[in-house]
Amino acid sequence: QVQLVESGGGLVQAGGSLRLSCVASGRTFSTYAMGWFRQAPGKEREFVSAISWSGVNTYYTDSVKGRFTISRDNAKNTVYLQMNSLKPEDTAVYYCAANPTGNPRSGEYVYWGQGTQVTVSS
């Protein structure tokens, strides 16, 4: 069992930045692919970004490319999402998720955090 705890959300003006963190429990974090997803009010949850177990491979949805950066520190059991040039349409609850296959493109995100709210004002 893996527990994930997100932090770093908040209220920011358009054009600002936030850095989300997700700390995982357990000794197997370094073998998991990790992903960030978000869900805006009235919308379905959507993929934002993912990173392979090694950190070598990263993926982004088109709307955040060039603005968001995912990274991980396996020694700290933590994955990050640096969000720059934020827009009002980035407003959502952001969730981190763990994928035991290690392959971020497999879609098998089994463990989920409780989410952290990001609100971007115009």
PDB file of C-alpha atoms in Angstrom:
ATOM      1  CA  GLN A   1       0.000   0.000   0.000  1.00  0.00           C
ATOM      2  CA  VAL A   2       1.250   3.468  -0.893  1.00  0.00           C
ATOM      3  CA  GLN A   3      -0.057   6.665   0.620  1.00  0.00           C
ATOM      4  CA  LEU A   4       0.334   9.940  -1.214  1.00  0.00           C
ATOM      5  CA  VAL A   5       0.055  13.406   0.303  1.00  0.00           C
ATOM      6  CA  GLU A   6      -0.002  16.498  -1.890  1.00  0.00           C
ATOM      7  CA  SER A   7       0.817  20.030  -0.797  1.00  0.00           C
ATOM      8  CA  GLY A   8       1.661  23.395  -2.293  1.00  0.00           C
ATOM      9  CA  GLY A   9      -1.672  24.438  -3.715  1.00  0.00           C
ATOM     10  CA  GLY A  10      -3.166  27.849  -3.152  1.00  0.00           C
ATOM     11  CA  LEU A  11      -4.472  31.041  -4.677  1.00  0.00           C
ATOM     12  CA  VAL A  12      -2.286  32.835  -7.204  1.00  0.00           C
ATOM     13  CA  GLN A  13      -2.778  35.546  -9.794  1.00  0.00           C
ATOM     14  CA  ALA A  14      -2.572  34.783 -13.476  1.00  0.00           C
ATOM     15  CA  GLY A  15       1.045  34.672 -14.574  1.00  0.00           C
ATOM     16  CA  GLY A  16       2.210  33.498 -11.189  1.00  0.00           C
ATOM     17  CA  SER A  17       3.831  30.258 -10.101  1.00  0.00           C
ATOM     18  CA  LEU A  18       3.224  27.421  -7.686  1.00  0.00           C
ATOM     19  CA  ARG A  19       5.159  24.298  -6.855  1.00  0.00           C
ATOM     20  CA  LEU A  20       3.201  21.218  -5.907  1.00  0.00           C
ATOM     21  CA  SER A  21       4.773  18.410  -3.924  1.00  0.00           C
ATOM     22  CA  CYS A  22       3.622  14.858  -3.393  1.00  0.00           C
ATOM     23  CA  VAL A  23       5.239  12.740  -0.696  1.00  0.00           C
ATOM     24  CA  ALA A  24       4.827   8.977  -0.855  1.00  0.00           C
ATOM     25  CA  SER A  25       5.048   6.440   1.899  1.00  0.00           C
ATOM     26  CA  GLY A  26       6.705   3.074   1.436  1.00  0.00           C
ATOM     27  CA  ARG A  27      10.009   1.775   0.115  1.00  0.00           C
ATOM     28  CA  THR A  28       8.903   1.128  -3.449  1.00  0.00           C
ATOM     29  CA  PHE A  29       8.481   4.753  -4.543  1.00  0.00           C
ATOM     30  CA  SER A  30      11.611   4.666  -6.674  1.00  0.00           C
ATOM     31  CA  THR A  31      10.148   1.887  -8.829  1.00  0.00           C
ATOM     32  CA  TYR A  32       6.838   3.648  -9.518  1.00  0.00           C
ATOM     33  CA  ALA A  33       5.988   5.995 -12.321  1.00  0.00           C
ATOM     34  CA  MET A  34       4.253   9.071 -10.958  1.00  0.00           C
ATOM     35  CA  GLY A  35       1.641  11.299 -12.470  1.00  0.00           C
ATOM     36  CA  TRP A  36      -0.226  14.521 -11.853  1.00  0.00           C
ATOM     37  CA  PHE A  37      -3.872  14.859 -12.777  1.00  0.00           C
ATOM     38  CA  ARG A  38      -6.396  17.616 -12.240  1.00  0.00           C
ATOM     39  CA  GLN A  39     -10.126  18.045 -12.032  1.00  0.00           C
ATOM     40  CA  ALA A  40     -11.865  21.355 -12.542  1.00  0.00           C
ATOM     41  CA  PRO A  41     -15.410  21.975 -11.281  1.00  0.00           C
ATOM     42  CA  GLY A  42     -17.946  20.273 -13.504  1.00  0.00           C
ATOM     43  CA  LYS A  43     -15.287  18.551 -15.579  1.00  0.00           C
ATOM     44  CA  GLU A  44     -13.756  15.120 -15.703  1.00  0.00           C
ATOM     45  CA  ARG A  45     -10.353  14.439 -14.263  1.00  0.00           C
ATOM     46  CA  GLU A  46      -7.608  14.913 -16.834  1.00  0.00           C
ATOM     47  CA  PHE A  47      -3.986  13.967 -17.197  1.00  0.00           C
ATOM     48  CA  VAL A  48      -1.471  16.758 -16.651  1.00  0.00           C
ATOM     49  CA  SER A  49       2.000  15.232 -16.494  1.00  0.00           C
ATOM     50  CA  ALA A  50       3.887  12.038 -15.704  1.00  0.00           C
ATOM     51  CA  ILE A  51       7.416  10.890 -15.016  1.00  0.00           C
ATOM     52  CA  SER A  52       9.071   7.513 -15.274  1.00  0.00           C
ATOM     53  CA  TRP A  53      10.536   5.725 -12.263  1.00  0.00           C
ATOM     54  CA  SER A  54      14.028   6.944 -13.184  1.00  0.00           C
ATOM     55  CA  GLY A  55      12.978  10.492 -13.930  1.00  0.00           C
ATOM     56  CA  VAL A  56      14.424  10.242 -17.438  1.00  0.00           C
ATOM     57  CA  ASN A  57      11.120  10.280 -19.293  1.00  0.00           C
ATOM     58  CA  THR A  58       8.514  12.955 -18.783  1.00  0.00           C
ATOM     59  CA  TYR A  59       5.174  13.634 -20.436  1.00  0.00           C
ATOM     60  CA  TYR A  60       2.819  16.591 -20.506  1.00  0.00           C
ATOM     61  CA  THR A  61      -0.593  17.392 -21.807  1.00  0.00           C
ATOM     62  CA  ASP A  62      -0.387  19.963 -24.579  1.00  0.00           C
ATOM     63  CA  SER A  63      -1.991  22.765 -22.592  1.00  0.00           C
ATOM     64  CA  VAL A  64       0.810  22.834 -19.998  1.00  0.00           C
ATOM     65  CA  LYS A  65       3.858  22.155 -22.169  1.00  0.00           C
ATOM     66  CA  GLY A  66       6.481  24.825 -21.685  1.00  0.00           C
ATOM     67  CA  ARG A  67       4.834  26.060 -18.474  1.00  0.00           C
ATOM     68  CA  PHE A  68       4.850  23.050 -16.125  1.00  0.00           C
ATOM     69  CA  THR A  69       7.793  20.866 -15.148  1.00  0.00           C
ATOM     70  CA  ILE A  70       7.560  17.520 -13.392  1.00  0.00           C
ATOM     71  CA  SER A  71      10.480  16.143 -11.419  1.00  0.00           C
ATOM     72  CA  ARG A  72      11.163  13.637  -8.668  1.00  0.00           C
ATOM     73  CA  ASP A  73      13.569  13.014  -5.850  1.00  0.00           C
ATOM     74  CA  ASN A  74      13.593   9.301  -5.086  1.00  0.00           C
ATOM     75  CA  ALA A  75      15.724   9.820  -1.983  1.00  0.00           C
ATOM     76  CA  LYS A  76      12.920  11.936  -0.550  1.00  0.00           C
ATOM     77  CA  ASN A  77      10.024   9.875  -1.943  1.00  0.00           C
ATOM     78  CA  THR A  78       8.730  13.066  -3.512  1.00  0.00           C
ATOM     79  CA  VAL A  79       7.464  14.142  -6.889  1.00  0.00           C
ATOM     80  CA  TYR A  80       7.075  17.801  -7.807  1.00  0.00           C
ATOM     81  CA  LEU A  81       5.105  19.844 -10.293  1.00  0.00           C
ATOM     82  CA  GLN A  82       6.513  23.293 -10.942  1.00  0.00           C
ATOM     83  CA  MET A  83       3.786  25.415 -12.489  1.00  0.00           C
ATOM     84  CA  ASN A  84       4.733  28.713 -14.121  1.00  0.00           C
ATOM     85  CA  SER A  85       2.763  31.246 -16.134  1.00  0.00           C
ATOM     86  CA  LEU A  86      -0.430  30.024 -14.547  1.00  0.00           C
ATOM     87  CA  LYS A  87      -3.734  30.752 -16.233  1.00  0.00           C
ATOM     88  CA  PRO A  88      -7.274  30.851 -14.843  1.00  0.00           C
ATOM     89  CA  GLU A  89      -8.032  27.685 -16.804  1.00  0.00           C
ATOM     90  CA  ASP A  90      -5.423  25.865 -14.688  1.00  0.00           C
ATOM     91  CA  THR A  91      -7.772  26.196 -11.713  1.00  0.00           C
ATOM     92  CA  ALA A  92      -8.539  22.704 -10.429  1.00  0.00           C
ATOM     93  CA  VAL A  93      -7.883  20.181  -7.722  1.00  0.00           C
ATOM     94  CA  TYR A  94      -4.542  18.586  -8.498  1.00  0.00           C
ATOM     95  CA  TYR A  95      -3.922  14.952  -7.643  1.00  0.00           C
ATOM     96  CA  CYS A  96      -0.761  12.919  -7.704  1.00  0.00           C
ATOM     97  CA  ALA A  97      -0.924   9.228  -8.494  1.00  0.00           C
ATOM     98  CA  ALA A  98       1.434   6.257  -8.448  1.00  0.00           C
ATOM     99  CA  ASN A  99       1.810   3.673 -11.196  1.00  0.00           C
ATOM    100  CA  PRO A 100       3.455   0.420 -10.021  1.00  0.00           C
ATOM    101  CA  THR A 101       4.433  -0.619 -13.543  1.00  0.00           C
ATOM    102  CA  GLY A 102       7.061   2.115 -13.649  1.00  0.00           C
ATOM    103  CA  ASN A 103       5.848   3.077 -17.110  1.00  0.00           C
ATOM    104  CA  PRO A 104       4.048   6.414 -16.997  1.00  0.00           C
ATOM    105  CA  ARG A 105       2.258   5.695 -20.268  1.00  0.00           C
ATOM    106  CA  SER A 106       0.645   2.460 -19.110  1.00  0.00           C
ATOM    107  CA  GLY A 107      -2.249   4.263 -17.500  1.00  0.00           C
ATOM    108  CA  GLU A 108      -2.220   1.986 -14.476  1.00  0.00           C
ATOM    109  CA  TYR A 109      -2.337   4.612 -11.759  1.00  0.00           C
ATOM    110  CA  VAL A 110      -3.417   2.656  -8.735  1.00  0.00           C
ATOM    111  CA  TYR A 111      -2.694   4.894  -5.776  1.00  0.00           C
ATOM    112  CA  TRP A 112      -4.060   8.415  -5.449  1.00  0.00           C
ATOM    113  CA  GLY A 113      -3.620  11.323  -3.102  1.00  0.00           C
ATOM    114  CA  GLN A 114      -6.420  13.441  -1.672  1.00  0.00           C
ATOM    115  CA  GLY A 115      -5.652  16.401  -3.892  1.00  0.00           C
ATOM    116  CA  THR A 116      -4.629  20.013  -3.435  1.00  0.00           C
ATOM    117  CA  GLN A 117      -6.612  23.011  -4.678  1.00  0.00           C
ATOM    118  CA  VAL A 118      -5.035  25.398  -7.153  1.00  0.00           C
ATOM    119  CA  THR A 119      -6.940  28.589  -7.907  1.00  0.00           C
ATOM    120  CA  VAL A 120      -5.694  31.092 -10.460  1.00  0.00           C
ATOM    121  CA  SER A 121      -7.371  34.484 -10.467  1.00  0.00           C
ATOM    122  CA  SER A 122      -7.549  36.690 -13.522  1.00  0.00           C
TER     123      SER A 122
END
